[in-house]
CSV table of C-alpha atoms in Angstrom, one decimal:
chain,number,residue,atom,x,y,z
A,1,MET,CA,97.7,92.1,100.2
A,2,SER,CA,97.2,95.2,102.2
A,3,ALA,CA,98.8,98.5,101.4
A,4,VAL,CA,99.2,99.4,105.1
A,5,ARG,CA,101.1,96.2,105.9
A,6,ASP,CA,103.2,96.4,102.8
A,7,VAL,CA,104.2,100.1,103.3
A,8,VAL,CA,105.2,99.4,106.9
A,9,GLU,CA,107.3,96.4,105.8
A,10,VAL,CA,109.1,98.3,103.0
A,11,LEU,CA,109.9,101.2,105.3
A,12,ALA,CA,111.1,99.0,108.2
A,13,ARG,CA,113.2,96.9,105.9
A,14,ALA,CA,115.0,100.0,104.6
A,15,LEU,CA,115.7,101.2,108.2
A,16,THR,CA,117.0,98.1,109.8
A,17,ASP,CA,120.3,96.2,109.3
A,18,GLN,CA,118.6,92.8,109.4
A,19,PRO,CA,115.7,93.3,107.0
A,20,ASP,CA,114.9,89.6,106.9
A,21,GLN,CA,114.0,89.8,110.6
A,22,VAL,CA,111.2,92.3,109.9
A,23,GLN,CA,107.7,90.9,110.2
A,24,VAL,CA,104.4,92.8,110.0
A,25,ARG,CA,101.1,91.5,111.2
A,26,GLU,CA,97.8,93.2,110.4
A,27,SER,CA,94.4,92.8,112.0
A,28,GLN,CA,91.0,94.6,112.0
A,29,HIS,CA,89.5,96.0,115.2
A,30,LYS,CA,86.1,97.8,115.0
A,31,GLY,CA,87.0,99.7,111.8
A,32,THR,CA,90.6,100.3,112.8
A,33,THR,CA,93.6,98.6,111.3
A,34,LEU,CA,96.1,97.4,113.8
A,35,VAL,CA,99.6,96.9,112.4
A,36,GLU,CA,102.2,95.2,114.6
A,37,LEU,CA,105.8,95.7,113.5
A,38,TYR,CA,108.4,93.2,114.7
A,39,VAL,CA,112.1,93.9,114.3
A,40,ALA,CA,115.2,92.0,115.4
A,41,PRO,CA,116.1,92.5,119.1
A,42,GLY,CA,118.5,95.5,119.3
A,43,GLU,CA,117.1,97.2,116.2
A,44,LEU,CA,114.2,98.9,118.0
A,45,GLY,CA,116.1,102.1,118.0
A,46,LYS,CA,116.4,102.1,114.3
A,47,VAL,CA,112.6,102.1,113.8
A,48,ILE,CA,111.9,104.4,116.8
A,49,GLY,CA,114.6,107.0,116.3
A,50,LYS,CA,115.7,110.0,118.4
A,51,GLN,CA,112.7,111.2,120.4
A,52,GLY,CA,110.5,108.8,118.5
A,53,ARG,CA,110.8,110.8,115.2
A,54,THR,CA,111.2,107.7,113.0
A,55,ALA,CA,108.3,106.0,114.8
A,56,ALA,CA,106.2,109.1,114.2
A,57,ALA,CA,107.2,109.1,110.5
A,58,LEU,CA,106.2,105.4,110.2
A,59,ARG,CA,102.8,106.2,111.8
A,60,THR,CA,102.2,109.1,109.4
A,61,LEU,CA,103.0,106.9,106.3
A,62,ALA,CA,101.0,104.0,107.7
A,63,SER,CA,98.1,106.4,108.1
A,64,THR,CA,98.6,107.6,104.5
A,65,ALA,CA,98.3,104.0,103.3
A,66,GLY,CA,95.2,103.6,105.5
A,67,GLU,CA,93.7,106.7,104.0
A,68,LYS,CA,93.4,105.0,100.7
A,69,GLU,CA,91.2,102.4,102.4
A,70,GLY,CA,89.4,105.0,104.5
A,71,LYS,CA,90.5,103.4,107.8
A,72,PRO,CA,92.5,104.8,110.8
A,73,VAL,CA,95.7,102.9,111.5
A,74,THR,CA,97.3,102.0,114.8
A,75,LEU,CA,101.0,101.0,114.7
A,76,GLU,CA,102.6,99.0,117.5
A,77,ILE,CA,106.4,98.5,117.4
A,78,ARG,CA,107.8,95.4,119.1
A,79,ASP,CA,111.0,93.4,119.0
A,80,GLY,CA,111.5,89.7,118.5
A,81,LYS,CA,109.0,87.5,116.8
A,82,PRO,CA,105.2,87.5,116.7
B,1,MET,CA,127.2,109.9,92.7
B,2,ALA,CA,124.6,108.0,90.8
B,3,ASP,CA,125.6,104.9,92.7
B,4,ALA,CA,124.4,106.4,95.9
B,5,THR,CA,121.2,107.5,94.4
B,6,GLU,CA,120.2,104.2,92.8
B,7,PRO,CA,119.2,102.4,96.0
B,8,ILE,CA,117.1,105.4,97.1
B,9,VAL,CA,115.2,105.4,93.8
B,10,GLU,CA,114.7,101.6,94.1
B,11,PHE,CA,113.4,102.2,97.7
B,12,LEU,CA,111.0,104.9,96.5
B,13,ASN,CA,109.7,102.6,93.8
B,14,ARG,CA,109.1,99.8,96.4
B,15,PHE,CA,107.4,102.3,98.6
B,16,THR,CA,104.9,103.6,96.0
B,17,ARG,CA,104.2,100.1,94.7
B,18,ALA,CA,103.4,99.0,98.3
B,19,LEU,CA,101.2,102.1,98.7
B,20,GLY,CA,99.4,101.2,95.5
B,21,VAL,CA,100.3,104.5,93.9
B,22,ASN,CA,101.1,104.7,90.2
B,23,SER,CA,104.1,107.0,89.9
B,24,ALA,CA,107.6,107.4,88.6
B,25,VAL,CA,110.8,108.8,90.2
B,26,ASP,CA,112.4,111.7,88.4
B,27,VAL,CA,116.0,112.2,89.4
B,28,GLU,CA,117.9,115.6,89.2
B,29,GLN,CA,121.5,115.7,90.4
B,30,THR,CA,122.4,119.1,92.0
B,31,PRO,CA,125.5,120.3,93.8
B,32,ASP,CA,123.5,119.9,97.1
B,33,GLY,CA,122.6,116.3,96.3
B,34,PRO,CA,120.0,114.4,94.3
B,35,ARG,CA,116.5,115.7,94.1
B,36,LEU,CA,114.0,112.9,93.7
B,37,ASN,CA,110.5,113.9,92.6
B,38,LEU,CA,107.6,111.4,92.5
B,39,SER,CA,105.6,112.2,89.4
B,40,GLY,CA,102.2,110.9,88.4
B,41,GLY,CA,98.8,112.2,89.6
B,42,GLU,CA,98.4,109.5,92.3
B,43,ALA,CA,101.4,110.8,94.2
B,44,GLU,CA,99.1,113.7,95.3
B,45,ILE,CA,98.3,111.6,98.4
B,46,LEU,CA,101.8,112.4,99.7
B,47,ALA,CA,101.2,116.1,99.5
B,48,ARG,CA,98.0,116.1,101.6
B,49,HIS,CA,97.9,117.3,105.2
B,50,ARG,CA,100.4,120.2,104.3
B,51,GLY,CA,102.9,117.6,103.0
B,52,GLU,CA,103.2,115.7,106.3
B,53,PRO,CA,103.6,112.3,104.5
B,54,LEU,CA,106.4,113.8,102.4
B,55,LYS,CA,108.2,115.1,105.5
B,56,ALA,CA,107.9,111.6,107.0
B,57,LEU,CA,109.2,110.0,103.8
B,58,GLN,CA,112.1,112.4,103.8
B,59,HIS,CA,113.0,111.5,107.4
B,60,VAL,CA,112.9,107.7,106.6
B,61,VAL,CA,115.2,108.3,103.5
B,62,ASP,CA,117.6,110.4,105.6
B,63,MET,CA,117.8,107.7,108.3
B,64,ALA,CA,118.1,104.8,105.9
B,65,TYR,CA,120.3,106.3,103.1
B,66,GLY,CA,121.5,109.7,104.3
B,67,ARG,CA,124.9,108.4,105.3
B,68,ALA,CA,125.7,106.7,102.0
B,69,LEU,CA,125.9,110.1,100.2
B,70,PRO,CA,129.3,111.8,99.8
B,71,ASP,CA,130.3,114.9,101.7
B,72,GLU,CA,127.7,117.5,102.6
B,73,GLN,CA,125.2,116.1,100.1
B,74,ARG,CA,121.6,115.6,101.1
B,75,VAL,CA,118.7,113.8,99.4
B,76,PHE,CA,115.6,115.8,98.7
B,77,VAL,CA,112.4,113.9,98.4
B,78,ASP,CA,109.4,115.6,96.7
B,79,ALA,CA,106.1,114.7,95.1
B,80,LEU,CA,104.6,116.6,92.2
B,81,GLU,CA,107.2,119.3,93.0
B,82,TYR,CA,105.0,120.2,96.0
B,83,ARG,CA,108.0,121.1,98.3
B,84,LYS,CA,109.9,122.8,95.4
B,85,GLY,CA,106.9,125.1,95.0
B,86,LYS,CA,107.0,125.8,98.8
B,87,ASP,CA,110.7,126.6,98.6
B,88,VAL,CA,110.2,129.0,95.7
B,89,GLU,CA,107.5,130.8,97.7
B,90,LEU,CA,109.8,131.0,100.7
B,91,ARG,CA,112.7,132.4,98.6
B,92,GLN,CA,110.4,135.1,97.1
B,93,MET,CA,109.1,136.0,100.5
B,94,ALA,CA,112.7,136.3,101.9
B,95,LYS,CA,113.8,138.6,99.1
B,96,LEU,CA,110.7,140.7,99.5
B,97,LEU,CA,111.4,141.1,103.2
B,98,ALA,CA,115.0,141.9,102.5
B,99,ASP,CA,113.9,144.8,100.2
B,100,LYS,CA,111.5,146.0,102.8
B,101,ALA,CA,114.2,145.9,105.5
B,102,LYS,CA,116.4,148.1,103.2
B,103,GLN,CA,113.6,150.6,102.5
B,104,THR,CA,112.4,150.9,106.0
B,105,GLY,CA,115.5,150.2,108.0
B,106,LEU,CA,113.4,147.9,110.2
B,107,GLU,CA,114.3,144.3,110.9
B,108,GLN,CA,112.0,141.7,109.3
B,109,GLN,CA,111.3,138.2,110.2
B,110,LEU,CA,109.3,135.1,109.1
B,111,GLY,CA,107.5,132.7,111.4
B,112,PRO,CA,109.3,129.7,113.0
B,113,LEU,CA,111.5,127.9,110.4
B,114,ASN,CA,113.2,124.6,110.5
B,115,PRO,CA,116.9,124.3,109.6
B,116,TYR,CA,116.2,123.5,106.0
B,117,GLU,CA,113.9,126.5,105.6
B,118,ARG,CA,116.4,128.8,107.4
B,119,ARG,CA,119.1,127.8,105.0
B,120,ILE,CA,116.8,128.8,102.1
B,121,VAL,CA,116.2,132.2,103.6
B,122,HIS,CA,119.9,132.8,104.3
B,123,LEU,CA,120.9,131.9,100.8
B,124,ALA,CA,118.1,134.0,99.2
B,125,VAL,CA,118.9,137.1,101.2
B,126,ALA,CA,122.6,136.7,100.4
B,127,GLU,CA,121.7,137.5,96.8
B,128,VAL,CA,120.2,140.8,97.8
B,129,PRO,CA,123.0,143.5,98.1
B,130,GLY,CA,122.8,145.5,101.3
B,131,ALA,CA,120.7,143.0,103.3
B,132,THR,CA,121.9,140.6,105.9
B,133,THR,CA,120.5,137.7,107.9
B,134,GLU,CA,120.9,136.2,111.4
B,135,SER,CA,119.3,133.0,112.9
B,136,ILE,CA,117.7,133.8,116.2
B,137,GLY,CA,115.6,131.9,118.8
B,138,ASP,CA,116.0,128.9,121.1
B,139,ALA,CA,116.2,125.2,120.4
B,140,PHE,CA,112.4,124.9,120.1
B,141,SER,CA,111.6,127.7,117.8
B,142,LYS,CA,114.1,129.5,115.6
B,143,THR,CA,113.6,132.0,112.8
B,144,VAL,CA,115.7,134.3,110.7
B,145,LEU,CA,116.1,138.0,111.2
B,146,ILE,CA,116.5,140.0,108.0
B,147,SER,CA,118.0,143.5,108.3
B,148,ALA,CA,119.7,146.2,106.2
B,149,ARG,CA,123.4,145.9,106.3
B,150,LYS,CA,124.9,148.7,108.4
């Protein structure tokens, strides 16, 4: 289990009205951790927020989790299913 | 009141567990709302980068749980009392500048402040007799002007 993936999942589940629709995929690309966050259609606004402030907060906290593993993190936010 | 706090405490515990940080949540109920402090040495990771992770966590908590609180209450998320320490510093600085404004008759101001920080300055100066405050600046950068009461 990865801290980055788990952290993004916990945060996204708290922010959305349909937490069971939240899915997070993680993959490694040349020393960078790519995290793809999928939320229910129509709930993108909940995880992006006004002027992207919530998305920025998610990226900050995902990076904090990545810091423990010494890896930079890229977070992509998408709706629907992987 | 405790009912509204409980889900937030549970969320913070899920968050620290996911992060792999060994910490506990200390709850303090104040008239302004619950203050939640993450204690335990490993919570230090949230106070790095000038507390940016803490600000991000505060934002997520506001978005997810802010509306569940009664009236004007607000949750305050902290780690190792890092933000509390910053607030105490800001209060002291505001009072110092209020005294200076009274002695010199010159207006004093701090650097750009966010709404939360401006509130702290207003409240701190209100405790200094003979000093008054006013928020100035535009939407992008505001601060508080501290002056002697005329």
